Short mmCIF file of C-alpha atoms and ligand atoms in Angstrom, two decimals:
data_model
loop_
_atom_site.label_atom_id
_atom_site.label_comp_id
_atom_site.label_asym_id
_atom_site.label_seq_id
_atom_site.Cartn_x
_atom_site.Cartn_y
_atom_site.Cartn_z
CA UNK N 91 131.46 -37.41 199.52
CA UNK N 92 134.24 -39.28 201.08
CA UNK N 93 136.59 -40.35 198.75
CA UNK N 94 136.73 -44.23 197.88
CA UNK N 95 139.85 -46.13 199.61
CA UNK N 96 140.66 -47.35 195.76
CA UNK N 97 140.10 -43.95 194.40
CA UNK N 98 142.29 -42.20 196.75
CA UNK N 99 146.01 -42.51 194.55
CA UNK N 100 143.62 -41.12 191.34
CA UNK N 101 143.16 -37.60 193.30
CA UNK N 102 146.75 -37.97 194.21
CA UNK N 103 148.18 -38.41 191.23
CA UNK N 104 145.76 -35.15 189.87
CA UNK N 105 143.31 -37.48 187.74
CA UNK N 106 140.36 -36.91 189.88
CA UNK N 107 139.40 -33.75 191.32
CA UNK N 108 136.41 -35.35 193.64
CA UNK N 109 134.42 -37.61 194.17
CA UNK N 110 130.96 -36.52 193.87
CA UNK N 111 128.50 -39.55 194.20
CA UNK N 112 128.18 -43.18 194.12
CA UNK N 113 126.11 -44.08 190.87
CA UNK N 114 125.24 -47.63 191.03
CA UNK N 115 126.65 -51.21 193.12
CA UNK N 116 126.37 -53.88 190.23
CA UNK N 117 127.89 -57.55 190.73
CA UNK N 118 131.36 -56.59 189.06
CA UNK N 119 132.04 -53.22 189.85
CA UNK N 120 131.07 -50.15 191.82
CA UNK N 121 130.43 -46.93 189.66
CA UNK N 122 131.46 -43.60 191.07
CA UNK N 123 130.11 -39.98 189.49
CA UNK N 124 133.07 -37.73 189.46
CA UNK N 125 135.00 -34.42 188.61
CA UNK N 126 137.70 -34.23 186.41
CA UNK N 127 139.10 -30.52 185.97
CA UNK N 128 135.95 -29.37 184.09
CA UNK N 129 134.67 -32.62 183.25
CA UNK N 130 132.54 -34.57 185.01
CA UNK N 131 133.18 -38.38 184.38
CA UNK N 132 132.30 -41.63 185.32
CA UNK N 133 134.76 -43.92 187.79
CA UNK N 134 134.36 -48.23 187.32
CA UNK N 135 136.13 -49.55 190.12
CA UNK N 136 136.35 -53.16 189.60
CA UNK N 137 135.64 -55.84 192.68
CA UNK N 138 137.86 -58.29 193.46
CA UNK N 139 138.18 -61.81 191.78
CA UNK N 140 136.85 -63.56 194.58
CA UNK N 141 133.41 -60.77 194.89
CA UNK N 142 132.82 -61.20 191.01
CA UNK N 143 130.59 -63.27 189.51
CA UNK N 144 130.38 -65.14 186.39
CA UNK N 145 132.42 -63.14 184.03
CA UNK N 146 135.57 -64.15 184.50
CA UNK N 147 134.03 -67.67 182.97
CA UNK N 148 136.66 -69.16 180.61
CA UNK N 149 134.53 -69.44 177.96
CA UNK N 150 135.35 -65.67 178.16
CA UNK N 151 138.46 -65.84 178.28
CA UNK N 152 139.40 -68.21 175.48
CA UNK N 153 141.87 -66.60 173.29
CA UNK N 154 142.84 -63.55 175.13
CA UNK N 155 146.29 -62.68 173.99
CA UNK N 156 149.15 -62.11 176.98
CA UNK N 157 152.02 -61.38 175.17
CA UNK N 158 154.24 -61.65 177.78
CA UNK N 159 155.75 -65.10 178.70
CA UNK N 160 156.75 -64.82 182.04
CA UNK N 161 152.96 -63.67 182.47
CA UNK N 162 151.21 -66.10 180.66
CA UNK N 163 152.99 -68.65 182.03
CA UNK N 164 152.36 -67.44 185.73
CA UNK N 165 148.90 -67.28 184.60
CA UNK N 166 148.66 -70.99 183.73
CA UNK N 167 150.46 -72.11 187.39
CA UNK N 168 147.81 -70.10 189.23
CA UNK N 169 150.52 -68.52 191.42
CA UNK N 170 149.67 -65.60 193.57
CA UNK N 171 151.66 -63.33 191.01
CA UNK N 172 150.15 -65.34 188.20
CA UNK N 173 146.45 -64.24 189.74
CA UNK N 174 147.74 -61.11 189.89
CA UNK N 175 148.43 -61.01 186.03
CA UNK N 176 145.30 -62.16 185.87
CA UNK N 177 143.48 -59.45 187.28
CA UNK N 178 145.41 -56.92 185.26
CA UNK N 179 144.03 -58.46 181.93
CA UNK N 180 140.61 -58.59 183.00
CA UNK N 181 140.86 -55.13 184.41
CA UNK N 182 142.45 -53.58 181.14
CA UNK N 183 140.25 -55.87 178.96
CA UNK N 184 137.29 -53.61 179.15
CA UNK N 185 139.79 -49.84 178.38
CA UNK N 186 141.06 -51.67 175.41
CA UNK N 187 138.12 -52.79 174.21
CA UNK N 188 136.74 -48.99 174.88
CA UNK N 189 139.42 -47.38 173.19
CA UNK N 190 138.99 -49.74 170.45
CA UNK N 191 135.29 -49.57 169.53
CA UNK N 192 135.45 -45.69 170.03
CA UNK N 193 137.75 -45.68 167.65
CA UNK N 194 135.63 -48.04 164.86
CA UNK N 195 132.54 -45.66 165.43
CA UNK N 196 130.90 -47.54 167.89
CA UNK N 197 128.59 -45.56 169.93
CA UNK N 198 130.55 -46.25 173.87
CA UNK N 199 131.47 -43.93 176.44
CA UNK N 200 134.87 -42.44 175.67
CA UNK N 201 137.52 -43.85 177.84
CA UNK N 202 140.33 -42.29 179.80
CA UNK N 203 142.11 -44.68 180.91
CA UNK N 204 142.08 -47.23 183.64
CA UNK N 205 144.98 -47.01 186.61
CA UNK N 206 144.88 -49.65 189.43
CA UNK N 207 141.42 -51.13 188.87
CA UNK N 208 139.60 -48.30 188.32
CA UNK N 209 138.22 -47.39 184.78
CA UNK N 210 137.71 -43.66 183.50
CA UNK N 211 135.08 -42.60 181.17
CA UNK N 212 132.90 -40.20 179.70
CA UNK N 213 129.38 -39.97 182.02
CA UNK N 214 126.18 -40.77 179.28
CA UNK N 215 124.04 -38.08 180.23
CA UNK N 216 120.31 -37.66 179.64
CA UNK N 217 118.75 -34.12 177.91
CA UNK N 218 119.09 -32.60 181.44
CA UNK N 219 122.60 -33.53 182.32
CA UNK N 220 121.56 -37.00 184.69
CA UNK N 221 123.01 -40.34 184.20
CA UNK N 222 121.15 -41.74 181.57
CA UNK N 223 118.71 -44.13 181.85
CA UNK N 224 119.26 -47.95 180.86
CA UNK N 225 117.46 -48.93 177.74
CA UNK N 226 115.22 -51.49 180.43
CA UNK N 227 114.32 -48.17 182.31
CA UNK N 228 112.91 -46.69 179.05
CA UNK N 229 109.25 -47.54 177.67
CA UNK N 230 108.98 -46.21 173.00
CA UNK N 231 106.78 -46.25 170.23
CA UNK N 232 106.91 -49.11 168.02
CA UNK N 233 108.58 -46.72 165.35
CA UNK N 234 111.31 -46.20 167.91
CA UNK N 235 112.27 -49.66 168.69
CA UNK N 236 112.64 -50.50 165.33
CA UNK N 237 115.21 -47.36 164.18
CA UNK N 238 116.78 -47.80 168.00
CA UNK N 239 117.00 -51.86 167.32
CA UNK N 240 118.57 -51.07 163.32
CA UNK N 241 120.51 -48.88 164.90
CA UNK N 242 122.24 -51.53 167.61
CA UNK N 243 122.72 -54.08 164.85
CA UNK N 244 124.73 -51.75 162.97
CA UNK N 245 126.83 -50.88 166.34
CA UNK N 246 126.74 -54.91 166.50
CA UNK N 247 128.43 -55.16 163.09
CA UNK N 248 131.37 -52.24 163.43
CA UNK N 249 131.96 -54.05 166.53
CA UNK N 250 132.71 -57.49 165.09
CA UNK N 251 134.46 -55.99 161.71
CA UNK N 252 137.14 -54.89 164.44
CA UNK N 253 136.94 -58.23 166.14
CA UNK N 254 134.96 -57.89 169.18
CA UNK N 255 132.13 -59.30 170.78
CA UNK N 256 130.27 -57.93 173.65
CA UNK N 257 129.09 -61.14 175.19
CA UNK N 258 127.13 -59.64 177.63
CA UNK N 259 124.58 -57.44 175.82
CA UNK N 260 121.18 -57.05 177.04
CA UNK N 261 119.02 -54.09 177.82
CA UNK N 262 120.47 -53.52 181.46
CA UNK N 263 124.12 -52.53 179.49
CA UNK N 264 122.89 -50.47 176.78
CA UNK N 265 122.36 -46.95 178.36
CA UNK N 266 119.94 -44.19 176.38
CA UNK N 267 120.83 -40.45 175.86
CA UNK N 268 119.31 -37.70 173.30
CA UNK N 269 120.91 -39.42 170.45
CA UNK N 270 120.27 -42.95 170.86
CA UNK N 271 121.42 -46.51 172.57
CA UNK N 272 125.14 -46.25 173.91
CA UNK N 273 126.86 -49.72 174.60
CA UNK N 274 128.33 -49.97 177.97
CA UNK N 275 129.72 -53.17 180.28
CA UNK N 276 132.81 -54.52 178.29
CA UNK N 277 135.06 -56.29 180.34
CA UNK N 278 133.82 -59.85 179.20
CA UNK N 279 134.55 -58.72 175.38
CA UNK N 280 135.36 -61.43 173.63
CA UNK N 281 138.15 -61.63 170.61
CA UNK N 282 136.14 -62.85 167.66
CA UNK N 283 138.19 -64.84 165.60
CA UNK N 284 140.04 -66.14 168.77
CA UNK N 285 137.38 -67.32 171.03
CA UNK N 286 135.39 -70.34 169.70
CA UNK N 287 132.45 -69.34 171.50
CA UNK N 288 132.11 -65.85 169.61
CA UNK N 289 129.66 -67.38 167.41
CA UNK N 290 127.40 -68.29 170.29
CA UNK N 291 127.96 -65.13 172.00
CA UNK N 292 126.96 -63.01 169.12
CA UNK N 293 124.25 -65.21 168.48
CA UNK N 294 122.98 -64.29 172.20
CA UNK N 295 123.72 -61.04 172.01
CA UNK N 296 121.74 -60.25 168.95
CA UNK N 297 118.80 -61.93 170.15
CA UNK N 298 118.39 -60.29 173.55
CA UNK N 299 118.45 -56.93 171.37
CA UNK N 300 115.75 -58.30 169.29
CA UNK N 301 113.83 -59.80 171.79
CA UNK N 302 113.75 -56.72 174.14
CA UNK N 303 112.84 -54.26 171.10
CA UNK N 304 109.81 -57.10 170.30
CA UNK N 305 107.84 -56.20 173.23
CA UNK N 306 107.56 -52.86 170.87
CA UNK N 307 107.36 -53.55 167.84
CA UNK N 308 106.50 -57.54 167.76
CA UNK N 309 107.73 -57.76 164.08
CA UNK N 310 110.79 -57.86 164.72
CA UNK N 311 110.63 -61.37 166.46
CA UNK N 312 110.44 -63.09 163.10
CA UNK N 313 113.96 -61.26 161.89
CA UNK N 314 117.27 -62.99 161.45
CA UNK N 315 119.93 -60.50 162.19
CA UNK N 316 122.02 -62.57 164.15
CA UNK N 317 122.25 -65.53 161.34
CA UNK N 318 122.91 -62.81 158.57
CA UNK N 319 125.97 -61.09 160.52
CA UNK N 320 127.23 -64.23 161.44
CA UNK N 321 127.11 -65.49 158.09
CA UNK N 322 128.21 -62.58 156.50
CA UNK N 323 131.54 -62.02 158.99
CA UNK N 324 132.55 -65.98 157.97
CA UNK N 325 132.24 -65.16 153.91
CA UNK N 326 134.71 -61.93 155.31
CA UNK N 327 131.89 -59.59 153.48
CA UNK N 328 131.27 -58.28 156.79
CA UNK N 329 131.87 -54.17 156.61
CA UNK N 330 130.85 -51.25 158.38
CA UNK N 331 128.82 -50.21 155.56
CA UNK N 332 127.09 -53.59 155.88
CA UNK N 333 123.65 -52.68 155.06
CA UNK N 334 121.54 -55.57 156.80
CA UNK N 335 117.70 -56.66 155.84
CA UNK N 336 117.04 -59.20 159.06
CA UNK N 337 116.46 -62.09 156.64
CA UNK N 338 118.21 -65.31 156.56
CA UNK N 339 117.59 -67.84 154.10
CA UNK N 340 117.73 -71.46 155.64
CA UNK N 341 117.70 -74.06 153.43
CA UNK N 342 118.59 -77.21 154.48
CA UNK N 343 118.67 -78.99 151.08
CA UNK N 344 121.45 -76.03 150.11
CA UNK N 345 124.60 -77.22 151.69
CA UNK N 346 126.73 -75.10 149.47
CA UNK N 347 127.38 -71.80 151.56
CA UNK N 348 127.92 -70.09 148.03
CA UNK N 349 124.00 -70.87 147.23
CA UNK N 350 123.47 -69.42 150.56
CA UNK N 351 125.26 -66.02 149.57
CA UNK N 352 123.96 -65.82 147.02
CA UNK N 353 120.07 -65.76 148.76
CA UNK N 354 121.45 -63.14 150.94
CA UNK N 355 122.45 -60.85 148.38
CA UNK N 356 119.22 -61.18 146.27
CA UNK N 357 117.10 -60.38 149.58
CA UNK N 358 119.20 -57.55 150.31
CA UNK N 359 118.61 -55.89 146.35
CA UNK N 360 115.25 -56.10 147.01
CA UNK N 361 116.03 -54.32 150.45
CA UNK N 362 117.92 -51.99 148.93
CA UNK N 363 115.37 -51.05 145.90
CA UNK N 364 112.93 -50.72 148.49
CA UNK N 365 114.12 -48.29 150.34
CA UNK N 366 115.29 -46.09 147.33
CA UNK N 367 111.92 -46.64 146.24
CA UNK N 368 110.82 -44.82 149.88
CA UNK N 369 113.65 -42.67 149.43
CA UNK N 370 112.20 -41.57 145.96
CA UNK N 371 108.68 -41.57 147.23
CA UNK N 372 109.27 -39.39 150.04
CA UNK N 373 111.22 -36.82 148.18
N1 LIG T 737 129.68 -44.29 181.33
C1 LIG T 737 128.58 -44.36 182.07
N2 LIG T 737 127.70 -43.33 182.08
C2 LIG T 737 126.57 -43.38 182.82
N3 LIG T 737 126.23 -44.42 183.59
C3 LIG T 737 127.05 -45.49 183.62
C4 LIG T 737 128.26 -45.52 182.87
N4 LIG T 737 128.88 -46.70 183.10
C5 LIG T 737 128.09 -47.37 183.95
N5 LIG T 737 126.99 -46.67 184.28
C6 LIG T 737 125.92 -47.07 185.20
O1 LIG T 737 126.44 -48.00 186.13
C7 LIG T 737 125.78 -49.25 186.01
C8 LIG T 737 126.80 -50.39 186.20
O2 LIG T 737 127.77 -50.33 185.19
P1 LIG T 737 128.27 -51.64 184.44
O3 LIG T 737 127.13 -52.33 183.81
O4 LIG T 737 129.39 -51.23 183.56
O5 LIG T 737 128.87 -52.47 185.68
P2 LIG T 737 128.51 -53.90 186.27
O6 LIG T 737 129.19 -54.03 187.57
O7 LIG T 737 128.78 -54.92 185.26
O8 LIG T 737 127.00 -53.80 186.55
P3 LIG T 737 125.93 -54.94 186.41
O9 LIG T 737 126.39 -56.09 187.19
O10 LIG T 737 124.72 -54.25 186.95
O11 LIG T 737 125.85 -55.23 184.95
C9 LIG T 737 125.12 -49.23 184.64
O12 LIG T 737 123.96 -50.02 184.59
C10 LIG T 737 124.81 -47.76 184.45
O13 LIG T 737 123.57 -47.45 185.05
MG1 LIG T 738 126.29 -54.08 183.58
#
């Protein structure tokens, strides 16, 4: 196809071979299929400010480190440069937070780079080589949503142990290949422990998971994920190795968060000796 105006200095500068079809419009960003020596890859090429939509909220932005101070200030007086900045943050917020997650583990496309508004990555592929499907384009068996649902918490929780939040997760940004659900859509990440709507956020995020994978498997409406990660990432016993049980003890009469802990880590023996016991079982 015609190559995109704001792909063009990409191919001249050797990073794109071609251009070889549009993928999808979506209200931030236009995504481009194309070929990258032998690879074929995926192009974001972010809209402008002004054709956005509500990303660029501040409760997003909260907390977002500039480091420079000519920048940040610039930022603050709104200036045309200062938008500029602006733009460059949000636009780089999304490789960082790429580069970051694929580092912890977390199951995202692998970035390569992102040069003048326009975001590299890995293409997520289905068995036969397609784009792969969104997770709201994809119909399972009960025992599916509940390994594919575990599965996202746990992608939930390496994200936060390295300080990130999605803030935007639902099942129309979590794509599906052979091996499972692959987080995509970053560029409203928030910084955990400098945002104080992370809480919130995760809180959201968590329960659009579980509330999608209910139409599944309805048991999982009555879990508590998103009260035991919070919970557990405030005590700073949040770890990879986390192994969650969906429960959540709320006591009201308990006001000492020790007490609380404690009721976690009791419910999550018996989790534990459970599943050894299936482990044992089985074997
Ligand atoms: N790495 C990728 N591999 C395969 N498909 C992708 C990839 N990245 C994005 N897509 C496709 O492009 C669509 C839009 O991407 P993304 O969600 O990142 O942008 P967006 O502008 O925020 O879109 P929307 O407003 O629809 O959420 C995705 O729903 C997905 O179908
Ligand atoms: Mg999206």
């Amino acid at each position: 196809m015609k190559i995109p105006k704001r792909i063009q200095p990409l191919v001249d500068d050797g990073l794109v071979d071609k251009v070889l079809r549009q993928l999808m419009s979506g209200k931030e960003a236009t995504v481009y299929v194309v070929q990258c020596g032998e690879h074929i890859r995926c192009a974001k090429v972010y809209k402008e400010a002004s054709k956005r939509s509500f990303k660029q909220a501040v409760l997003y932005n909260e907390g977002r480190k500039v480091r420079n101070g000519r920048r940040a200030r610039a930022m603050e007086k709104g200036s045309k440069f200062g938008r500029k900045q602006q733009e460059d943050v949000w636009q780089h917020a999304e490789v960082e937070a790429l580069y970051k997650l694929a580092d912890a583990g977390v199951r995202v496309p692998q970035p390569h780079g992102c040069f003048g508004g326009v975001l590299l990555m890995d293409l997520i592929t289905d068995e036969e080589g397609f784009a792969a499907p969104r997770l709201n384009d994809v119909s399972m068996s009960p025992e599916q949503a509940v390994e594919d649902h575990l599965d996202i918490m746990q992608h939930i929780v390496r994200m936060l142990t390295v300080g990130i939040v999605h803030g935007d997760l639902s099942e129309f940004n979590v794509l599906v290949d052979e091996w499972g659900p692959v987080i995509i859509d970053l560029p409203q990440a928030v910084d955990a422990a400098a945002n104080n709507n992370a809480k919130s956020m995760l809180l959201r995020d968590v329960n659009n998971m579980t509330s999608y994978f209910s139409q599944f498997a309805p048991e999982l409406e009555k879990t508590q994920y998103a009260k035991e990660i919070w919970a557990l990432y405030e005590m700073g016993e949040l770890t990879a190795e986390t192994i969650l049980t969906g429960k959540f003890i709320e006591d009201k009469t308990v006001t000492d968060v020790g007490d609380i802990m404690d009721e976690i880590e009791a419910a999550r023996t018996e989790h534990e000796e459970n599943q050894q016991r299936l482990i044992e079982f089985e074997v």
